[in-house]
mmCIF file of C-alpha atoms in Angstrom:
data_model
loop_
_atom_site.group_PDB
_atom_site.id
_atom_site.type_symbol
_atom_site.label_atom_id
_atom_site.label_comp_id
_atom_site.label_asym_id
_atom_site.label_seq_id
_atom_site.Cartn_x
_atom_site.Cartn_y
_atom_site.Cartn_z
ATOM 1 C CA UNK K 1 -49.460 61.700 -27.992
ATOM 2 C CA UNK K 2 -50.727 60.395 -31.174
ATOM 3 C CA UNK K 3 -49.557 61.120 -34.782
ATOM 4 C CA UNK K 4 -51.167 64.462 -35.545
ATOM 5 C CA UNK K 5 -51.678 65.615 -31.818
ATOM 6 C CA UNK K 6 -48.832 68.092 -32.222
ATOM 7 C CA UNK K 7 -50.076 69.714 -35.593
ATOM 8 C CA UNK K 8 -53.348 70.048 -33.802
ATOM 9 C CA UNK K 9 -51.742 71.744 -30.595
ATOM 10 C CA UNK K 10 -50.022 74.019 -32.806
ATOM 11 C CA UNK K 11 -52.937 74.855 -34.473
ATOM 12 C CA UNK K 12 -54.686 75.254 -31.273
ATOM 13 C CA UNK K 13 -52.044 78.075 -30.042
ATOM 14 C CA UNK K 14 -52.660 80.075 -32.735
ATOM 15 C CA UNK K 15 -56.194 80.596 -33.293
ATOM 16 C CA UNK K 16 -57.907 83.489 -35.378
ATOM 17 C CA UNK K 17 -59.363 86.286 -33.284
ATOM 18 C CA UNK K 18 -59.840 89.974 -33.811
ATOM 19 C CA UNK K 19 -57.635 92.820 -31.443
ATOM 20 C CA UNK K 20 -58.872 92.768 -28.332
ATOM 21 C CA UNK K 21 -61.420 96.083 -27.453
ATOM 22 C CA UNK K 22 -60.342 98.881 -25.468
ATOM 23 C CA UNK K 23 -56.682 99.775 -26.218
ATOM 24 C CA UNK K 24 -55.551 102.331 -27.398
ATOM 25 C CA UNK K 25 -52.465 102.971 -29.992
ATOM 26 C CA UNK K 26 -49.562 104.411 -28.488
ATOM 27 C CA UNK K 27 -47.686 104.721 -31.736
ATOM 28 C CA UNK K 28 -47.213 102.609 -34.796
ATOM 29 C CA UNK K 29 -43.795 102.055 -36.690
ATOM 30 C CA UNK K 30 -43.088 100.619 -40.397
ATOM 31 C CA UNK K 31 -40.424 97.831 -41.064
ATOM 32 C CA UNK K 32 -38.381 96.940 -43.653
ATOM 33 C CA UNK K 33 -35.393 94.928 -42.920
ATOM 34 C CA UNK K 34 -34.069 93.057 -39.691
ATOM 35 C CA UNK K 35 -31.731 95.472 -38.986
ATOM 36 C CA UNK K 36 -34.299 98.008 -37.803
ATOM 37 C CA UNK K 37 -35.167 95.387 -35.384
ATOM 38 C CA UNK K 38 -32.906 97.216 -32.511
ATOM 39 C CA UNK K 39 -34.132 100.374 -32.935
ATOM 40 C CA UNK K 40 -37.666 99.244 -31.902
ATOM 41 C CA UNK K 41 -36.526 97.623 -29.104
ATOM 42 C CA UNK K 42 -34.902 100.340 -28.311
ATOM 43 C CA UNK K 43 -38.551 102.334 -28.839
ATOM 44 C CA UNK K 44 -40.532 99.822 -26.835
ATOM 45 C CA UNK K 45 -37.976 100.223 -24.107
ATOM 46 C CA UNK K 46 -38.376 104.046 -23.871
ATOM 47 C CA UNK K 47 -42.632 103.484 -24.345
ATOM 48 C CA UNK K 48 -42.705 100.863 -21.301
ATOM 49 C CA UNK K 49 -39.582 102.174 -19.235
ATOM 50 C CA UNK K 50 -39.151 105.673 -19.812
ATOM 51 C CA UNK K 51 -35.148 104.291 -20.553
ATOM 52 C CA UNK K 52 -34.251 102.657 -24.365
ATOM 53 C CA UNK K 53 -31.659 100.435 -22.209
ATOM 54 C CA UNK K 54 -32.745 97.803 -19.461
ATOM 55 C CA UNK K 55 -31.703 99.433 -16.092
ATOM 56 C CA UNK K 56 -33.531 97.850 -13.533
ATOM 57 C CA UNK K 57 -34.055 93.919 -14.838
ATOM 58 C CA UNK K 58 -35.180 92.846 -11.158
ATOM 59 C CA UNK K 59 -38.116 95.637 -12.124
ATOM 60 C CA UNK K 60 -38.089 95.228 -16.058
ATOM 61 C CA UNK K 61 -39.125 92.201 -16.628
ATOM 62 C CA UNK K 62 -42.467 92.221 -17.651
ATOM 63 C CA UNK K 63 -41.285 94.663 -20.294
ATOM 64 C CA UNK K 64 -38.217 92.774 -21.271
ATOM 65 C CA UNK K 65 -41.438 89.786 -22.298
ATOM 66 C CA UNK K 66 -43.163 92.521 -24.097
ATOM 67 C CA UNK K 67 -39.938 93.594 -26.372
ATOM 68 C CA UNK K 68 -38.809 89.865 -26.896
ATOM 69 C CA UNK K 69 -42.716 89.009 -27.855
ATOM 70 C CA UNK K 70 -42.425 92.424 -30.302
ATOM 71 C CA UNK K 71 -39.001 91.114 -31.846
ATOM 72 C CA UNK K 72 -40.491 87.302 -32.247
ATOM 73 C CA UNK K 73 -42.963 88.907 -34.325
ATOM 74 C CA UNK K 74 -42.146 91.282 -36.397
ATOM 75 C CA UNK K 75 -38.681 89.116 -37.088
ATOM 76 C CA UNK K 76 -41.417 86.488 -38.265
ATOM 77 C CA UNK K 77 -43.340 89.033 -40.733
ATOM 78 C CA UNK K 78 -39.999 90.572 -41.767
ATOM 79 C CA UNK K 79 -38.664 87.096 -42.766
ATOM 80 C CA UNK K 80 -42.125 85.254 -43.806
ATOM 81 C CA UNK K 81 -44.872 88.189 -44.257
ATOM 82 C CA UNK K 82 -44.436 90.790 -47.235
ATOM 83 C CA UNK K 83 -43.947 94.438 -47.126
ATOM 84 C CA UNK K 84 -45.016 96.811 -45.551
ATOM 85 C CA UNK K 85 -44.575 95.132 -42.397
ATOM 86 C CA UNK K 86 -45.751 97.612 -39.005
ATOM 87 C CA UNK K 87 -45.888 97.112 -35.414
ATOM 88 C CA UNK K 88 -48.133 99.090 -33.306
ATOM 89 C CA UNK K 89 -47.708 98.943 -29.686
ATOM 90 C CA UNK K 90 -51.205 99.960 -27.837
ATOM 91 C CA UNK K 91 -52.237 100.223 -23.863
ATOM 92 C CA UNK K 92 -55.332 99.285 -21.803
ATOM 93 C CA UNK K 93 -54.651 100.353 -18.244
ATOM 94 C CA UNK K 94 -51.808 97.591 -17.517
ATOM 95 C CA UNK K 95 -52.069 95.460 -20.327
ATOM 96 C CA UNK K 96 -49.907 96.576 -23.713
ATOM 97 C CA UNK K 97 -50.462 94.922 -26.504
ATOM 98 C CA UNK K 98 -47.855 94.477 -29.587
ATOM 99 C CA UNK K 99 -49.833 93.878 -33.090
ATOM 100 C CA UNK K 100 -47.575 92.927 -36.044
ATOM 101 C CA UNK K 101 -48.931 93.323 -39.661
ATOM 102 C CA UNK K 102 -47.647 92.641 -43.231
ATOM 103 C CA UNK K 103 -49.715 91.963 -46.307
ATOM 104 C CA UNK K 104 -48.971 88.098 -46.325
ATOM 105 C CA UNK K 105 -52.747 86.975 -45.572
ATOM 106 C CA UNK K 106 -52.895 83.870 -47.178
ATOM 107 C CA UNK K 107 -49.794 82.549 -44.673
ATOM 108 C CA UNK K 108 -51.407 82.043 -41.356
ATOM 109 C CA UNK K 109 -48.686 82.430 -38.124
ATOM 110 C CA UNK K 110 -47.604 78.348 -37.656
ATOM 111 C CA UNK K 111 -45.608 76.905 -34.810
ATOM 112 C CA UNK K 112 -42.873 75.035 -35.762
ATOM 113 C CA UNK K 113 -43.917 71.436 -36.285
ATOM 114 C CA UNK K 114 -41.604 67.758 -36.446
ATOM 115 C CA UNK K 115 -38.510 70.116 -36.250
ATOM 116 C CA UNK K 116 -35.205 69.933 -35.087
ATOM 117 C CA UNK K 117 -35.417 72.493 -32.024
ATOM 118 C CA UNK K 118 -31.971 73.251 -32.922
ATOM 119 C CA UNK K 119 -33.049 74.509 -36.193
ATOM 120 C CA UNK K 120 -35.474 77.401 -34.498
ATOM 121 C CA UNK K 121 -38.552 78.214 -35.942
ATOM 122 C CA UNK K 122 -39.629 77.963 -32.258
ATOM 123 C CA UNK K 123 -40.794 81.343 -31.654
ATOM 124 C CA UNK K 124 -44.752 81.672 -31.704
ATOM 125 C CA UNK K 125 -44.761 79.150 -28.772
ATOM 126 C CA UNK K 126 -42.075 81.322 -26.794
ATOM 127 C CA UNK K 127 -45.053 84.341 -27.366
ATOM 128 C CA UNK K 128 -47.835 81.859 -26.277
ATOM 129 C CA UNK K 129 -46.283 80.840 -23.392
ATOM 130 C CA UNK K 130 -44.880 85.201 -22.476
ATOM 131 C CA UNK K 131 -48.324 86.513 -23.530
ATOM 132 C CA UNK K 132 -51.769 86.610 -21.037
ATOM 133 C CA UNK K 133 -53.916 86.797 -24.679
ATOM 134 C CA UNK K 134 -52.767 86.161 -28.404
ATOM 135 C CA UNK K 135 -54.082 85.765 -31.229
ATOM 136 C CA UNK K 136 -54.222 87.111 -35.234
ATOM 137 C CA UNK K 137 -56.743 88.500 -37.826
ATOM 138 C CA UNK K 138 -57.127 89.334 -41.532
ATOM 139 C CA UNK K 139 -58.369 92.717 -42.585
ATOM 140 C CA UNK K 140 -58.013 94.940 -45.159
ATOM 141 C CA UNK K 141 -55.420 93.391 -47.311
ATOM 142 C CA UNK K 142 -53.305 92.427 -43.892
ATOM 143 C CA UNK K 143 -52.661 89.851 -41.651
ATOM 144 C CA UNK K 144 -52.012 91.747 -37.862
ATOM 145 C CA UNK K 145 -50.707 89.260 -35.299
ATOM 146 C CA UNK K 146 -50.924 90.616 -32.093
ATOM 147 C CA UNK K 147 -50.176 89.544 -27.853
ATOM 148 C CA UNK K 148 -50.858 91.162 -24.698
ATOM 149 C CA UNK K 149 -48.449 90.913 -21.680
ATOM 150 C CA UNK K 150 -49.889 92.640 -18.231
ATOM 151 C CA UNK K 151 -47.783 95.179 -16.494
ATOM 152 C CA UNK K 152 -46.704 93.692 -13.364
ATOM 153 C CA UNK K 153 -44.383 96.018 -10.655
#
């Protein structure tokens, strides 16, 4: 790799493109500190499951991808993106997608670049490489952020 191919496949991951067509909102839930973080795992467990707890991990797991690409996110526009920060989860026959928005529109989502791994800041390649379609828009005063992981039992 030469100098600068690793900005540019960061870059690359994370690419400006509008919500997908064709899902529809499930529900939608404002954030405004980490610690509510649990609770919409917990929420996102229930929507996917039917069960807030992971009962069945052999069965779960495409949902367990879905929560940890929902808590990479909204951690990231909790921590980086301004208030009001909301996550929406949505469904198109056996895709769900999360979408993530705060008002921060001028900060584009950015991989971790020349880092330390063991410093973090790792976590939009972790939903890149969990989600079948990602992506992130600006509109109306918001940046949304948004992945899609397929249903598969």
């Amino acid at each position: 790799m030469k100098p600068g191919d690793s900005e540019a496949v960061a870059v690359a991951l994370w690419q400006p493109a509008r919500l997908p067509h064709g899902f529809r909102e499930l529900w939608c839930q404002q954030l405004s500190s980490l610690g509510e973080l649990a609770k919409l795992r917990a929420r996102l467990r229930a929507a996917l499951t039917g069960r807030p707890t992971v009962e069945r991990p052999e069965r779960e797991h495409w949902a367990e991808r879905l929560v940890l690409v929902a808590d990479e996110l909204t951690s990231n526009a909790l921590r980086h993106g301004g208030a009001p920060v909301a996550a929406a989860l949505s469904r198109s026959g056996d895709d769900w997608m999360i979408a993530v928005s705060d008002s921060s529109i001028e900060v584009p989502p950015t991989p971790a670049q020349g880092r330390d791994p063991g410093l973090g800041g790792f976590g939009l390649y972790l939903v890149a490489d969990l989600a079948v379609r990602h992506g992130w828009h600006r509109a109306r005063g918001a940046k949304t952020v948004w992945a899609v992981v397929t249903a598969d039992d």
